[in-house]
Short mmCIF file of C-alpha atoms and ligand atoms in Angstrom, two decimals:
data_model
loop_
_atom_site.label_atom_id
_atom_site.label_comp_id
_atom_site.label_asym_id
_atom_site.label_seq_id
_atom_site.Cartn_x
_atom_site.Cartn_y
_atom_site.Cartn_z
CA MET A 1 27.81 -22.74 3.62
CA GLN A 2 25.15 -20.68 5.32
CA ILE A 3 22.38 -19.90 2.82
CA SER A 4 20.37 -16.72 3.30
CA MET A 5 16.71 -16.48 2.43
CA ILE A 6 14.16 -13.67 2.78
CA PRO A 7 11.52 -14.09 4.05
CA GLU A 8 13.23 -16.63 6.26
CA PRO A 9 11.53 -20.00 5.70
CA LYS A 10 9.84 -21.69 8.64
CA LYS A 11 11.73 -24.95 8.25
CA ILE A 12 14.96 -25.87 6.45
CA LEU A 13 16.01 -29.53 6.70
CA ALA A 14 19.50 -30.65 5.72
CA GLY A 15 19.68 -33.39 3.06
CA GLU A 16 22.29 -35.90 1.98
CA GLU A 17 25.98 -35.07 1.44
CA GLY A 18 27.09 -33.72 -1.95
CA TYR A 19 25.48 -31.43 -4.48
CA ALA A 20 21.93 -31.48 -5.77
CA ASP A 21 21.12 -31.91 -9.45
CA PRO A 22 19.97 -28.41 -10.58
CA ALA A 23 17.24 -29.62 -12.94
CA ILE A 24 13.61 -29.19 -11.86
CA ARG A 25 12.04 -32.67 -12.07
CA GLU A 26 8.54 -31.84 -10.98
CA LYS A 27 6.39 -28.86 -10.08
CA LYS A 28 2.89 -29.60 -8.89
CA VAL A 29 -0.04 -28.18 -7.01
CA ASN A 30 -0.89 -30.31 -4.00
CA PRO A 31 -4.45 -29.60 -2.86
CA ASP A 32 -3.70 -31.08 0.58
CA MET A 33 -1.40 -28.17 1.35
CA GLY A 34 -2.51 -24.71 2.50
CA GLY A 35 -2.99 -22.19 -0.32
CA GLU A 36 0.32 -20.43 0.35
CA GLU A 37 2.35 -23.38 1.66
CA TYR A 38 5.12 -24.92 -0.37
CA ARG A 39 7.78 -27.61 -0.18
CA LEU A 40 11.03 -27.27 -2.09
CA GLN A 41 13.33 -30.30 -2.25
CA LEU A 42 16.87 -30.15 -3.61
CA LYS A 43 18.12 -33.71 -4.04
CA LYS A 44 20.90 -35.56 -5.79
CA ASP A 45 18.53 -36.53 -8.57
CA GLY A 46 16.95 -33.13 -9.02
CA ILE A 47 14.56 -30.50 -7.68
CA TRP A 48 10.98 -31.11 -6.60
CA ILE A 49 8.47 -28.31 -6.09
CA GLU A 50 5.09 -28.68 -4.47
CA GLY A 51 2.69 -25.97 -3.41
CA GLY A 52 -0.89 -25.51 -2.23
CA SER A 53 -1.55 -23.34 -5.29
CA GLU A 54 0.16 -22.00 -8.40
CA THR A 55 1.18 -18.97 -6.34
CA ALA A 56 2.72 -21.17 -3.65
CA CYS A 57 4.77 -22.90 -6.38
CA LEU A 58 6.01 -19.43 -7.38
CA TYR A 59 7.09 -18.89 -3.77
CA ALA A 60 9.12 -22.09 -3.96
CA GLU A 61 10.73 -20.85 -7.16
CA ALA A 62 11.59 -17.49 -5.54
CA THR A 63 13.27 -19.35 -2.68
CA LEU A 64 15.14 -21.50 -5.21
CA GLU A 65 16.21 -18.34 -7.05
CA GLN A 66 17.78 -16.98 -3.86
CA ILE A 67 19.59 -20.28 -3.26
CA ARG A 68 20.92 -20.37 -6.82
CA LEU A 69 22.16 -16.77 -6.62
CA GLN A 70 24.32 -17.70 -3.66
CA CYS A 71 25.38 -21.25 -4.51
CA LYS A 72 25.62 -21.05 -8.30
CA ASP A 73 25.97 -24.65 -9.61
CA GLU A 74 26.92 -26.11 -6.27
CA LEU A 75 23.46 -26.54 -4.83
CA PRO A 76 23.27 -28.21 -1.43
CA CYS A 77 20.79 -30.99 -0.81
CA LEU A 78 18.03 -29.66 1.44
CA THR A 79 14.30 -29.37 1.94
CA VAL A 80 12.42 -26.15 2.64
CA GLU A 81 8.95 -26.42 4.18
CA ASP A 82 7.32 -23.07 4.40
CA GLY A 83 4.17 -21.00 4.63
CA PRO A 84 3.22 -17.53 5.85
CA GLU A 85 1.97 -16.43 9.25
CA HIS A 86 -0.20 -13.67 7.75
CA SER A 87 -2.24 -14.02 4.58
CA TRP A 88 -2.11 -10.24 4.02
CA ARG A 89 1.32 -8.92 3.02
CA SER A 90 0.73 -5.86 0.96
CA PHE A 91 2.75 -3.05 -0.51
CA HIS A 92 1.37 0.35 -1.40
CA ILE A 93 2.62 2.71 -4.07
CA ASP A 94 1.30 6.24 -4.48
CA CYS A 95 1.16 6.95 -8.21
CA ALA A 96 -0.98 10.08 -7.81
CA ARG A 97 1.33 12.72 -6.34
CA HIS A 98 4.12 11.80 -8.72
CA PHE A 99 3.31 9.53 -11.61
CA ILE A 100 5.18 6.22 -11.77
CA PRO A 101 5.50 5.02 -15.39
CA ALA A 102 4.00 1.58 -16.07
CA GLU A 103 7.36 -0.08 -16.76
CA GLU A 104 8.80 1.17 -13.47
CA LEU A 105 5.69 0.10 -11.63
CA LYS A 106 6.07 -3.40 -13.07
CA LYS A 107 9.66 -3.52 -11.90
CA MET A 108 8.55 -2.63 -8.37
CA ILE A 109 5.79 -5.26 -8.48
CA ARG A 110 8.17 -7.94 -9.77
CA MET A 111 10.63 -7.21 -6.95
CA SER A 112 7.85 -7.24 -4.35
CA ALA A 113 6.49 -10.56 -5.62
CA HIS A 114 9.98 -12.05 -5.36
CA PHE A 115 9.86 -11.38 -1.62
CA LYS A 116 6.39 -13.00 -1.47
CA LEU A 117 4.45 -9.80 -0.89
CA ASN A 118 1.02 -10.75 -2.20
CA LYS A 119 -1.12 -7.61 -2.48
CA PHE A 120 -0.48 -4.41 -4.40
CA HIS A 121 -2.41 -1.47 -2.95
CA TRP A 122 -2.58 0.91 -5.89
CA HIS A 123 -3.11 4.53 -4.87
CA PHE A 124 -3.91 6.38 -8.11
CA SER A 125 -6.11 9.27 -7.01
CA ASP A 126 -5.37 12.11 -4.65
CA ASP A 127 -5.51 15.89 -4.36
CA GLN A 128 -2.57 16.22 -6.75
CA GLY A 129 -3.91 14.02 -9.54
CA TRP A 130 -6.33 11.38 -10.81
CA ARG A 131 -4.20 8.99 -12.83
CA ILE A 132 -6.44 6.43 -14.55
CA GLU A 133 -8.33 6.86 -17.81
CA CYS A 134 -12.03 6.95 -17.01
CA LYS A 135 -14.64 5.99 -19.61
CA ARG A 136 -17.77 7.32 -17.90
CA PHE A 137 -16.18 10.49 -16.51
CA PRO A 138 -13.45 11.49 -18.97
CA LEU A 139 -12.83 14.86 -17.29
CA LEU A 140 -11.15 12.89 -14.52
CA HIS A 141 -8.17 12.18 -16.76
CA GLU A 142 -8.60 15.24 -18.99
CA ILE A 143 -8.67 17.72 -16.10
CA GLY A 144 -8.06 15.72 -12.92
CA ALA A 145 -4.72 14.35 -14.20
CA VAL A 146 -3.34 17.81 -15.01
CA ARG A 147 -1.32 19.32 -12.20
CA ARG A 148 0.05 22.72 -13.21
CA GLY A 149 3.17 22.96 -11.10
CA ASP A 150 4.83 21.06 -8.29
CA HIS A 151 5.09 22.86 -4.98
CA MET A 152 5.04 19.84 -2.73
CA GLY A 153 7.37 20.35 0.22
CA ASN A 154 10.11 22.86 -0.47
CA TYR A 155 10.17 22.01 -4.18
CA ASP A 156 9.20 24.74 -6.58
CA SER A 157 8.49 24.07 -10.24
CA ASP A 158 5.89 25.27 -12.72
CA GLU A 159 6.21 22.17 -14.85
CA THR A 160 2.92 20.49 -15.73
CA GLU A 161 2.28 16.79 -14.97
CA ASP A 162 -0.53 15.31 -17.05
CA ARG A 163 0.25 11.62 -17.24
CA TYR A 164 -2.18 8.85 -16.39
CA TYR A 165 -2.51 5.12 -17.06
CA THR A 166 -4.63 4.17 -20.05
CA ARG A 167 -7.25 1.47 -19.49
CA GLU A 168 -5.14 -0.86 -21.56
CA GLN A 169 -2.12 -0.23 -19.33
CA VAL A 170 -4.22 -0.82 -16.21
CA ARG A 171 -5.45 -4.14 -17.60
CA GLU A 172 -1.91 -5.09 -18.49
CA ILE A 173 -0.63 -4.29 -14.99
CA VAL A 174 -3.49 -6.17 -13.35
CA ALA A 175 -2.76 -9.20 -15.57
CA PHE A 176 0.96 -8.89 -14.83
CA CYS A 177 0.21 -8.98 -11.11
CA GLY A 178 -2.04 -12.00 -11.62
CA GLU A 179 0.79 -13.94 -13.26
CA LEU A 180 2.99 -13.20 -10.25
CA GLY A 181 0.33 -14.22 -7.70
CA VAL A 182 -0.20 -10.61 -6.59
CA GLU A 183 -3.71 -9.34 -6.03
CA VAL A 184 -4.38 -5.70 -6.91
CA ILE A 185 -6.26 -3.54 -4.42
CA PRO A 186 -7.34 -0.32 -6.13
CA GLU A 187 -7.98 2.71 -3.97
CA VAL A 188 -10.22 5.70 -4.52
CA ASP A 189 -9.83 7.82 -1.42
CA MET A 190 -13.22 9.27 -0.34
CA PRO A 191 -14.58 11.62 0.90
CA GLY A 192 -11.27 13.51 1.37
CA HIS A 193 -8.16 13.74 -0.81
CA VAL A 194 -10.40 14.43 -3.80
CA THR A 195 -9.23 17.84 -5.04
CA ALA A 196 -8.38 16.34 -8.45
CA VAL A 197 -11.86 14.76 -8.69
CA LEU A 198 -13.55 18.04 -7.73
CA ALA A 199 -11.34 19.95 -10.19
CA ALA A 200 -13.07 17.88 -12.86
CA TYR A 201 -16.56 17.60 -11.30
CA PRO A 202 -16.98 20.42 -8.74
CA GLN A 203 -20.73 19.80 -8.41
CA TYR A 204 -20.08 16.84 -6.05
CA GLY A 205 -18.45 18.99 -3.34
CA CYS A 206 -20.42 20.95 -0.75
CA ARG A 207 -19.42 24.33 -2.19
CA GLY A 208 -19.70 23.39 -5.87
CA GLU A 209 -16.90 25.80 -6.71
CA ARG A 210 -14.36 25.10 -9.43
CA ILE A 211 -10.91 24.43 -7.91
CA PRO A 212 -7.59 23.53 -9.54
CA VAL A 213 -5.74 20.25 -9.08
CA GLU A 214 -3.60 20.81 -6.00
CA THR A 215 0.11 21.53 -6.51
CA GLN A 216 1.02 21.50 -2.82
CA ALA A 217 1.14 18.66 -0.30
CA GLY A 218 -1.24 18.63 2.66
CA ILE A 219 -4.83 18.08 3.73
CA PHE A 220 -7.53 20.07 1.94
CA ARG A 221 -10.98 21.31 2.87
CA ASP A 222 -12.96 20.55 -0.28
CA ILE A 223 -14.31 17.02 0.06
CA LEU A 224 -17.23 15.08 -1.43
CA CYS A 225 -20.71 16.11 -0.20
CA PRO A 226 -22.74 13.24 1.30
CA GLY A 227 -25.78 15.50 1.49
CA LYS A 228 -26.37 15.26 -2.26
CA GLU A 229 -27.90 12.13 -3.78
CA GLU A 230 -26.05 12.98 -7.01
CA THR A 231 -22.74 12.42 -5.21
CA PHE A 232 -23.67 8.80 -4.52
CA ALA A 233 -24.88 8.29 -8.11
CA PHE A 234 -21.54 9.66 -9.32
CA ILE A 235 -19.54 7.44 -6.98
CA GLU A 236 -21.47 4.32 -7.99
CA GLN A 237 -20.94 4.92 -11.69
CA LEU A 238 -17.31 5.72 -11.10
CA LEU A 239 -16.92 2.47 -9.18
CA ASP A 240 -18.65 0.58 -12.02
CA ASP A 241 -16.08 2.02 -14.37
CA LEU A 242 -13.23 0.89 -12.16
CA LEU A 243 -14.67 -2.54 -11.32
CA GLU A 244 -14.37 -3.36 -15.03
CA LEU A 245 -10.64 -2.85 -14.72
CA PHE A 246 -10.10 -4.44 -11.32
CA PRO A 247 -11.60 -7.92 -11.00
CA GLY A 248 -10.08 -8.68 -7.56
CA ASN A 249 -11.91 -9.22 -4.28
CA TYR A 250 -10.93 -6.01 -2.52
CA PHE A 251 -11.54 -2.31 -2.96
CA HIS A 252 -10.04 0.43 -0.79
CA ILE A 253 -12.22 3.51 -0.37
CA GLY A 254 -9.82 5.57 1.74
CA GLY A 255 -11.60 7.60 4.40
CA ASP A 256 -8.53 9.25 5.95
CA GLU A 257 -7.87 12.93 6.53
CA ALA A 258 -11.32 14.27 5.67
CA PRO A 259 -11.73 17.72 7.28
CA LYS A 260 -15.43 18.29 7.84
CA GLU A 261 -15.53 22.07 7.95
CA TYR A 262 -17.68 22.43 4.82
CA TRP A 263 -19.92 19.55 5.91
CA SER A 264 -20.73 21.37 9.13
CA SER A 265 -21.91 24.46 7.25
CA CYS A 266 -23.55 22.66 4.28
CA PRO A 267 -27.37 22.69 4.51
CA LEU A 268 -27.63 19.44 2.55
CA CYS A 269 -25.16 17.66 4.85
CA ARG A 270 -27.08 19.01 7.87
CA LYS A 271 -30.35 17.79 6.38
CA ARG A 272 -28.87 14.33 5.79
CA MET A 273 -27.71 14.11 9.41
CA LYS A 274 -31.14 15.01 10.67
CA GLU A 275 -32.91 12.53 8.39
CA GLU A 276 -30.53 9.71 9.25
CA GLY A 277 -30.38 10.48 12.98
CA LEU A 278 -26.62 11.11 12.87
CA GLU A 279 -25.27 13.09 15.79
CA THR A 280 -21.69 13.79 14.74
CA LEU A 281 -19.88 14.64 11.52
CA GLN A 282 -17.81 11.50 12.04
CA GLN A 283 -21.02 9.49 12.01
CA LEU A 284 -21.92 11.24 8.77
CA GLN A 285 -18.63 9.94 7.38
CA GLY A 286 -19.50 6.45 8.68
CA TYR A 287 -22.88 6.73 6.93
CA MET A 288 -21.16 7.69 3.67
CA GLU A 289 -18.54 4.93 3.86
CA ASN A 290 -21.27 2.40 4.67
CA ARG A 291 -23.36 3.42 1.65
CA ILE A 292 -20.37 3.10 -0.66
CA THR A 293 -19.46 -0.18 1.05
CA ALA A 294 -22.99 -1.55 0.60
CA TYR A 295 -22.74 -0.80 -3.11
CA LEU A 296 -19.39 -2.55 -3.43
CA LYS A 297 -20.63 -5.49 -1.36
CA SER A 298 -23.56 -5.84 -3.76
CA LYS A 299 -20.88 -6.26 -6.46
CA GLY A 300 -19.18 -8.98 -4.42
CA ARG A 301 -16.30 -6.86 -3.13
CA THR A 302 -14.80 -6.52 0.32
CA VAL A 303 -14.05 -2.96 1.35
CA ILE A 304 -11.01 -1.52 3.12
CA VAL A 305 -10.78 1.90 4.78
CA TRP A 306 -8.15 3.90 6.69
CA ASN A 307 -8.75 3.88 10.43
CA GLU A 308 -10.30 7.36 10.70
CA ALA A 309 -13.35 6.04 8.86
CA ALA A 310 -14.09 3.90 11.94
CA TYR A 311 -14.22 6.92 14.26
CA GLY A 312 -17.96 7.42 13.99
CA GLY A 313 -18.37 4.03 15.68
CA ASN A 314 -20.96 3.04 13.07
CA LEU A 315 -18.77 1.38 10.45
CA ASP A 316 -20.02 -1.86 8.84
CA PRO A 317 -18.15 -4.65 10.72
CA ASP A 318 -17.41 -6.43 7.44
CA THR A 319 -15.17 -3.54 6.44
CA ILE A 320 -11.42 -4.12 6.84
CA VAL A 321 -9.73 -1.24 8.64
CA GLN A 322 -6.17 -0.27 7.83
CA LEU A 323 -4.49 1.08 10.96
CA TRP A 324 -1.92 3.78 10.23
CA THR A 325 -2.23 6.28 13.10
CA ASP A 326 -1.86 5.78 16.84
CA ASP A 327 -5.63 5.36 17.29
CA LYS A 328 -5.37 6.62 20.88
CA GLU A 329 -9.08 6.17 21.50
CA ASN A 330 -8.89 2.53 20.41
CA ARG A 331 -11.74 2.87 17.94
CA LEU A 332 -10.24 0.04 15.94
CA GLY A 333 -10.41 -2.20 19.01
CA GLU A 334 -14.13 -1.46 19.21
CA HIS A 335 -14.52 -2.29 15.52
CA MET A 336 -12.70 -5.57 16.02
CA GLU A 337 -14.80 -6.49 19.03
CA ARG A 338 -17.77 -6.27 16.68
CA GLY A 339 -16.03 -8.85 14.45
CA GLY A 340 -14.03 -6.45 12.30
CA ARG A 341 -10.67 -7.19 10.68
CA ALA A 342 -7.55 -5.06 10.36
CA VAL A 343 -4.33 -4.57 8.44
CA ILE A 344 -1.43 -3.03 10.38
CA SER A 345 0.59 -0.26 8.71
CA ILE A 346 1.72 2.08 11.47
CA VAL A 347 3.45 5.22 10.17
CA LYS A 348 6.62 4.95 12.23
CA ASN A 349 7.38 1.42 11.02
CA CYS A 350 5.73 1.13 7.64
CA TYR A 351 5.95 4.46 5.81
CA CYS A 352 8.97 4.20 3.54
CA ASP A 353 8.66 7.75 2.21
CA TYR A 354 10.58 8.98 5.27
CA PRO A 355 14.37 8.90 5.06
CA TYR A 356 16.16 5.98 6.74
CA GLY A 357 17.32 8.46 9.39
CA ILE A 358 13.68 8.66 10.53
CA THR A 359 12.43 5.17 9.66
CA SER A 360 15.41 2.85 9.63
CA LEU A 361 15.46 -0.65 8.18
CA ARG A 362 15.41 -1.88 11.77
CA ASP A 363 12.27 0.17 12.51
CA VAL A 364 10.50 -1.48 9.59
CA TYR A 365 11.65 -4.93 10.72
CA GLU A 366 10.53 -4.32 14.30
CA LEU A 367 6.89 -3.52 13.55
CA GLU A 368 4.56 -4.91 16.17
CA ASP A 369 2.33 -6.85 13.78
CA CYS A 370 -0.15 -7.83 16.50
CA PRO A 371 -0.44 -4.74 18.76
CA GLU A 372 -1.35 -5.84 22.27
CA GLY A 373 -4.73 -4.14 22.66
CA LEU A 374 -5.87 -5.30 19.27
CA ALA A 375 -4.65 -8.86 19.53
CA LYS A 376 -6.98 -9.18 22.53
CA ALA A 377 -9.88 -7.89 20.49
CA GLY A 378 -9.91 -11.12 18.51
CA ASN A 379 -7.93 -12.74 15.78
CA GLY A 380 -9.02 -10.29 13.14
CA ILE A 381 -5.53 -9.10 12.25
CA LEU A 382 -5.01 -10.07 8.63
CA GLY A 383 -1.45 -8.86 8.23
CA THR A 384 0.70 -5.91 7.33
CA GLU A 385 1.43 -3.33 4.67
CA CYS A 386 4.49 -1.26 3.73
CA LEU A 387 3.92 1.99 1.90
CA ILE A 388 5.51 4.68 -0.14
CA TRP A 389 3.85 8.06 -0.58
CA THR A 390 5.35 10.17 -3.34
CA GLU A 391 4.94 13.84 -2.43
CA HIS A 392 8.72 14.01 -2.15
CA VAL A 393 9.61 11.22 -4.58
CA ARG A 394 10.29 12.69 -8.01
CA ASP A 395 12.52 10.09 -9.60
CA VAL A 396 12.75 6.37 -9.94
CA LYS A 397 16.04 6.08 -8.10
CA ARG A 398 14.62 7.69 -4.96
CA LEU A 399 11.53 5.50 -5.23
CA GLU A 400 13.68 2.39 -5.34
CA THR A 401 16.21 3.31 -2.67
CA PHE A 402 13.43 4.35 -0.31
CA CYS A 403 11.53 1.08 -0.81
CA TRP A 404 14.43 -1.37 -0.90
CA PRO A 405 15.38 -3.11 1.24
CA ARG A 406 12.64 -1.74 3.57
CA PHE A 407 9.86 -3.51 1.62
CA ALA A 408 11.82 -6.77 1.99
CA ALA A 409 11.90 -6.29 5.77
CA SER A 410 8.14 -5.77 5.75
CA ALA A 411 7.76 -8.93 3.65
CA GLU A 412 9.50 -10.93 6.38
CA VAL A 413 7.35 -9.33 9.09
CA GLY A 414 4.21 -10.41 7.24
CA TRP A 415 5.56 -13.87 6.46
CA ARG A 416 6.86 -14.72 9.94
CA GLY A 417 4.64 -12.59 12.20
CA GLN A 418 5.98 -12.59 15.74
CA ASP A 419 8.18 -15.60 15.05
CA ARG A 420 11.06 -13.55 13.58
CA SER A 421 14.79 -14.21 14.05
CA GLY A 422 15.54 -10.60 14.92
CA TYR A 423 16.93 -7.64 13.04
CA LEU A 424 20.58 -8.70 13.07
CA SER A 425 19.73 -12.00 11.42
CA PHE A 426 17.63 -10.19 8.83
CA GLU A 427 20.39 -7.68 8.13
CA ALA A 428 23.02 -10.40 7.62
CA ARG A 429 20.74 -12.28 5.23
CA MET A 430 19.86 -9.09 3.35
CA LYS A 431 23.57 -8.35 2.83
CA ALA A 432 24.07 -11.83 1.40
CA LEU A 433 21.10 -11.31 -0.91
CA LEU A 434 22.17 -7.99 -2.45
CA PRO A 435 22.68 -9.74 -5.82
CA VAL A 436 18.87 -10.08 -5.95
CA PHE A 437 18.52 -6.32 -6.34
CA GLU A 438 21.17 -6.32 -9.02
CA LYS A 439 19.36 -9.07 -10.88
CA TYR A 440 16.09 -7.14 -10.86
CA GLY A 441 17.76 -3.82 -11.74
CA ILE A 442 16.74 -2.21 -8.46
CA HIS A 443 18.76 0.61 -6.85
CA ALA A 444 18.58 -0.45 -3.21
CA GLU A 445 19.82 1.77 -0.38
CA LYS A 446 23.49 1.09 0.38
CA VAL A 447 24.23 -1.04 3.45
CA SER A 448 25.74 1.88 5.40
CA GLY A 449 22.46 3.78 5.00
CA TRP A 450 20.14 1.10 6.45
CA VAL A 451 20.42 2.19 10.08
CA PRO A 452 22.11 5.60 10.08
CA ALA A 453 24.14 6.64 13.13
CA GLN A 454 22.64 9.41 15.26
CA GLU A 455 24.50 12.27 13.61
CA GLU A 456 23.55 11.19 10.10
CA ALA A 457 19.98 10.46 11.22
CA ASP A 458 19.71 13.99 12.62
CA ARG A 459 21.04 15.42 9.38
CA GLN A 460 18.48 13.49 7.31
CA LYS A 461 15.69 14.49 9.65
CA ALA A 462 16.63 18.18 9.43
CA GLU A 463 16.85 17.95 5.65
CA PHE A 464 13.44 16.25 5.39
CA GLU A 465 11.82 18.73 7.72
CA LYS A 466 12.69 21.55 5.34
CA ASN A 467 9.69 20.26 3.38
CA PHE A 468 7.35 21.48 6.09
CA SER A 469 7.22 25.16 6.97
CA ALA A 470 5.87 26.33 10.33
CA GLU A 471 2.81 27.51 8.41
CA ASP A 472 2.26 24.05 6.87
CA ARG A 473 2.48 22.44 10.29
CA GLN A 474 -0.09 24.81 11.74
CA GLU A 475 -2.42 24.15 8.84
CA VAL A 476 -2.11 20.37 9.26
CA GLU A 477 -2.77 20.69 13.00
CA LYS A 478 -5.84 22.80 12.31
CA MET A 479 -7.06 20.23 9.80
CA GLN A 480 -6.52 17.35 12.20
CA GLU A 481 -8.90 18.99 14.61
CA ILE A 482 -11.71 18.90 12.08
CA ILE A 483 -11.12 15.42 10.67
ZN1 ZN B 501 -22.45 18.89 1.83
#
C-alpha cells in the first residue's frame, strides 16, 4: 500500500517482503547525524530509531505514528532517512486579541510538534491585551489584560475579557514545548501595538495620557516614546521579568505597524534624533530597536523583528528579520547583504486568519520559501512561519479549523524547501492522514473547504470583508503612510 507521510520524508527505502515486528528495539541519539536528521527502520525483527538529537528521535516517532495510523498491525518493512531543508519552521499564535486557554494552546502545540514544526512564536501582547502575569509591573496584567468590550471587526459585545497566563502556566507551557522539541519565541511588540501596555503605564508614551485597552482592531497612534530614558529603563526591566520565564535563544521585539505621528511632534523624540544624528523617524525606530537588541544580546539572546523595523536602514545585522509584507523597496535585501538573516512569512501564503476562500490550502503550500531577490542576497534565509492572528477568532473550533491543515502544509514547506512534490501530492497525503487530527482531537477544516471553488471563495471573501468598514480601511491607509 501507498503510505502517506507529512512532511514528506526525503528518502523512503523499501525493505524485505512481509510485515515488520511492531516493537521498538532501540532508540538512540547518534552524534554523527545532523541535529534534526533521523533514521527509522521497520524490520522483521523490530523497529530501530536513530536521530541526531532527542528531538530528531521524536521526529522519527512522529513518522512512525503516521505509519501505524494507516497500517495498523500490518507494518511494512522500510527505512526512512530524513532531515529538514530549513532549520526554522515556526508557528505563531496570537493569544492577545482573544485569549487562548492554556489547555487549548497545548493541544495546538502538540499538533504542531507532530508535524515537526519546531518553534512556537508566542504573541501575548498587543493593543487589545497584555496576557502574561508580570512580577515587576503588575499593572500590565491588572489593567493591561482587561479589555472592556469586543468591537473587533463587525463584532459588537460589551463583555469584558480579563484573562492572562499566570507565571506558573507560562513555565508549564515552556516546559511542555521543551519536551516536544519545540523552542518558544516570546514576542513583545515594540514600539507599536502597545495600547494595553500604555493603558497600564501611560508615562512611557509620547503623550503620557491615560488610554483604555483597545476594543477595536487596527493600528493605533499611541506608541512607546524613544525620547525618554525612562522608556528604555522600563523596557529593560520588563525584559528581565520575561527572560526569567523564557530561557530560549530567541526574543521577538516586533517593530511592525508603528505610526510615528506622535514621535514627529514629541520634543523629546526630536531631541533624541538631533543628539543621535538620526535623519528620519524610521531611523529613530532603528535606533530604538538596536538599543533593545543590544540589551537582549548582552543577555545572550538573538533578536527577531518584523520587516518594517529594517526600513531605517540602520538595523543591527545580527537581528533576524521576519518578512511579512511585500517589501517593495527591498530593504530586507539590503539587510541581508550586510549579513542579515530572515524568516519568510508572507501574508498571502502564511496568514491563516483569512478564510480558505482568500488563503487556500494550496496557497499555503505554494509559498516561495526562497524569494528570488532575497536568495541572491546570500544564504541567510532560515526558514518559514505560519501564523494565526485572532482579531476574528473567538472560539477554539474556528482557531483549529483555520490552522489545520494549513499549518501542516507550512510544516512541509519548511521541511522540504523548494524540493516539494507539489500540492496535489500533499493534498492526497493529507486526506490519508485525517485520522491524525481525530487522534489529537483537532477540528480540521473539511476536505471540500481546502481549496474553495470561485463562487464559494467570493462568498467567503465578501463575508470576511464585512469586518472592515470603508472608514476602517481609510484609517489603516492613513496609518500606513506614517509607519
Ligand atoms: Zn516621544
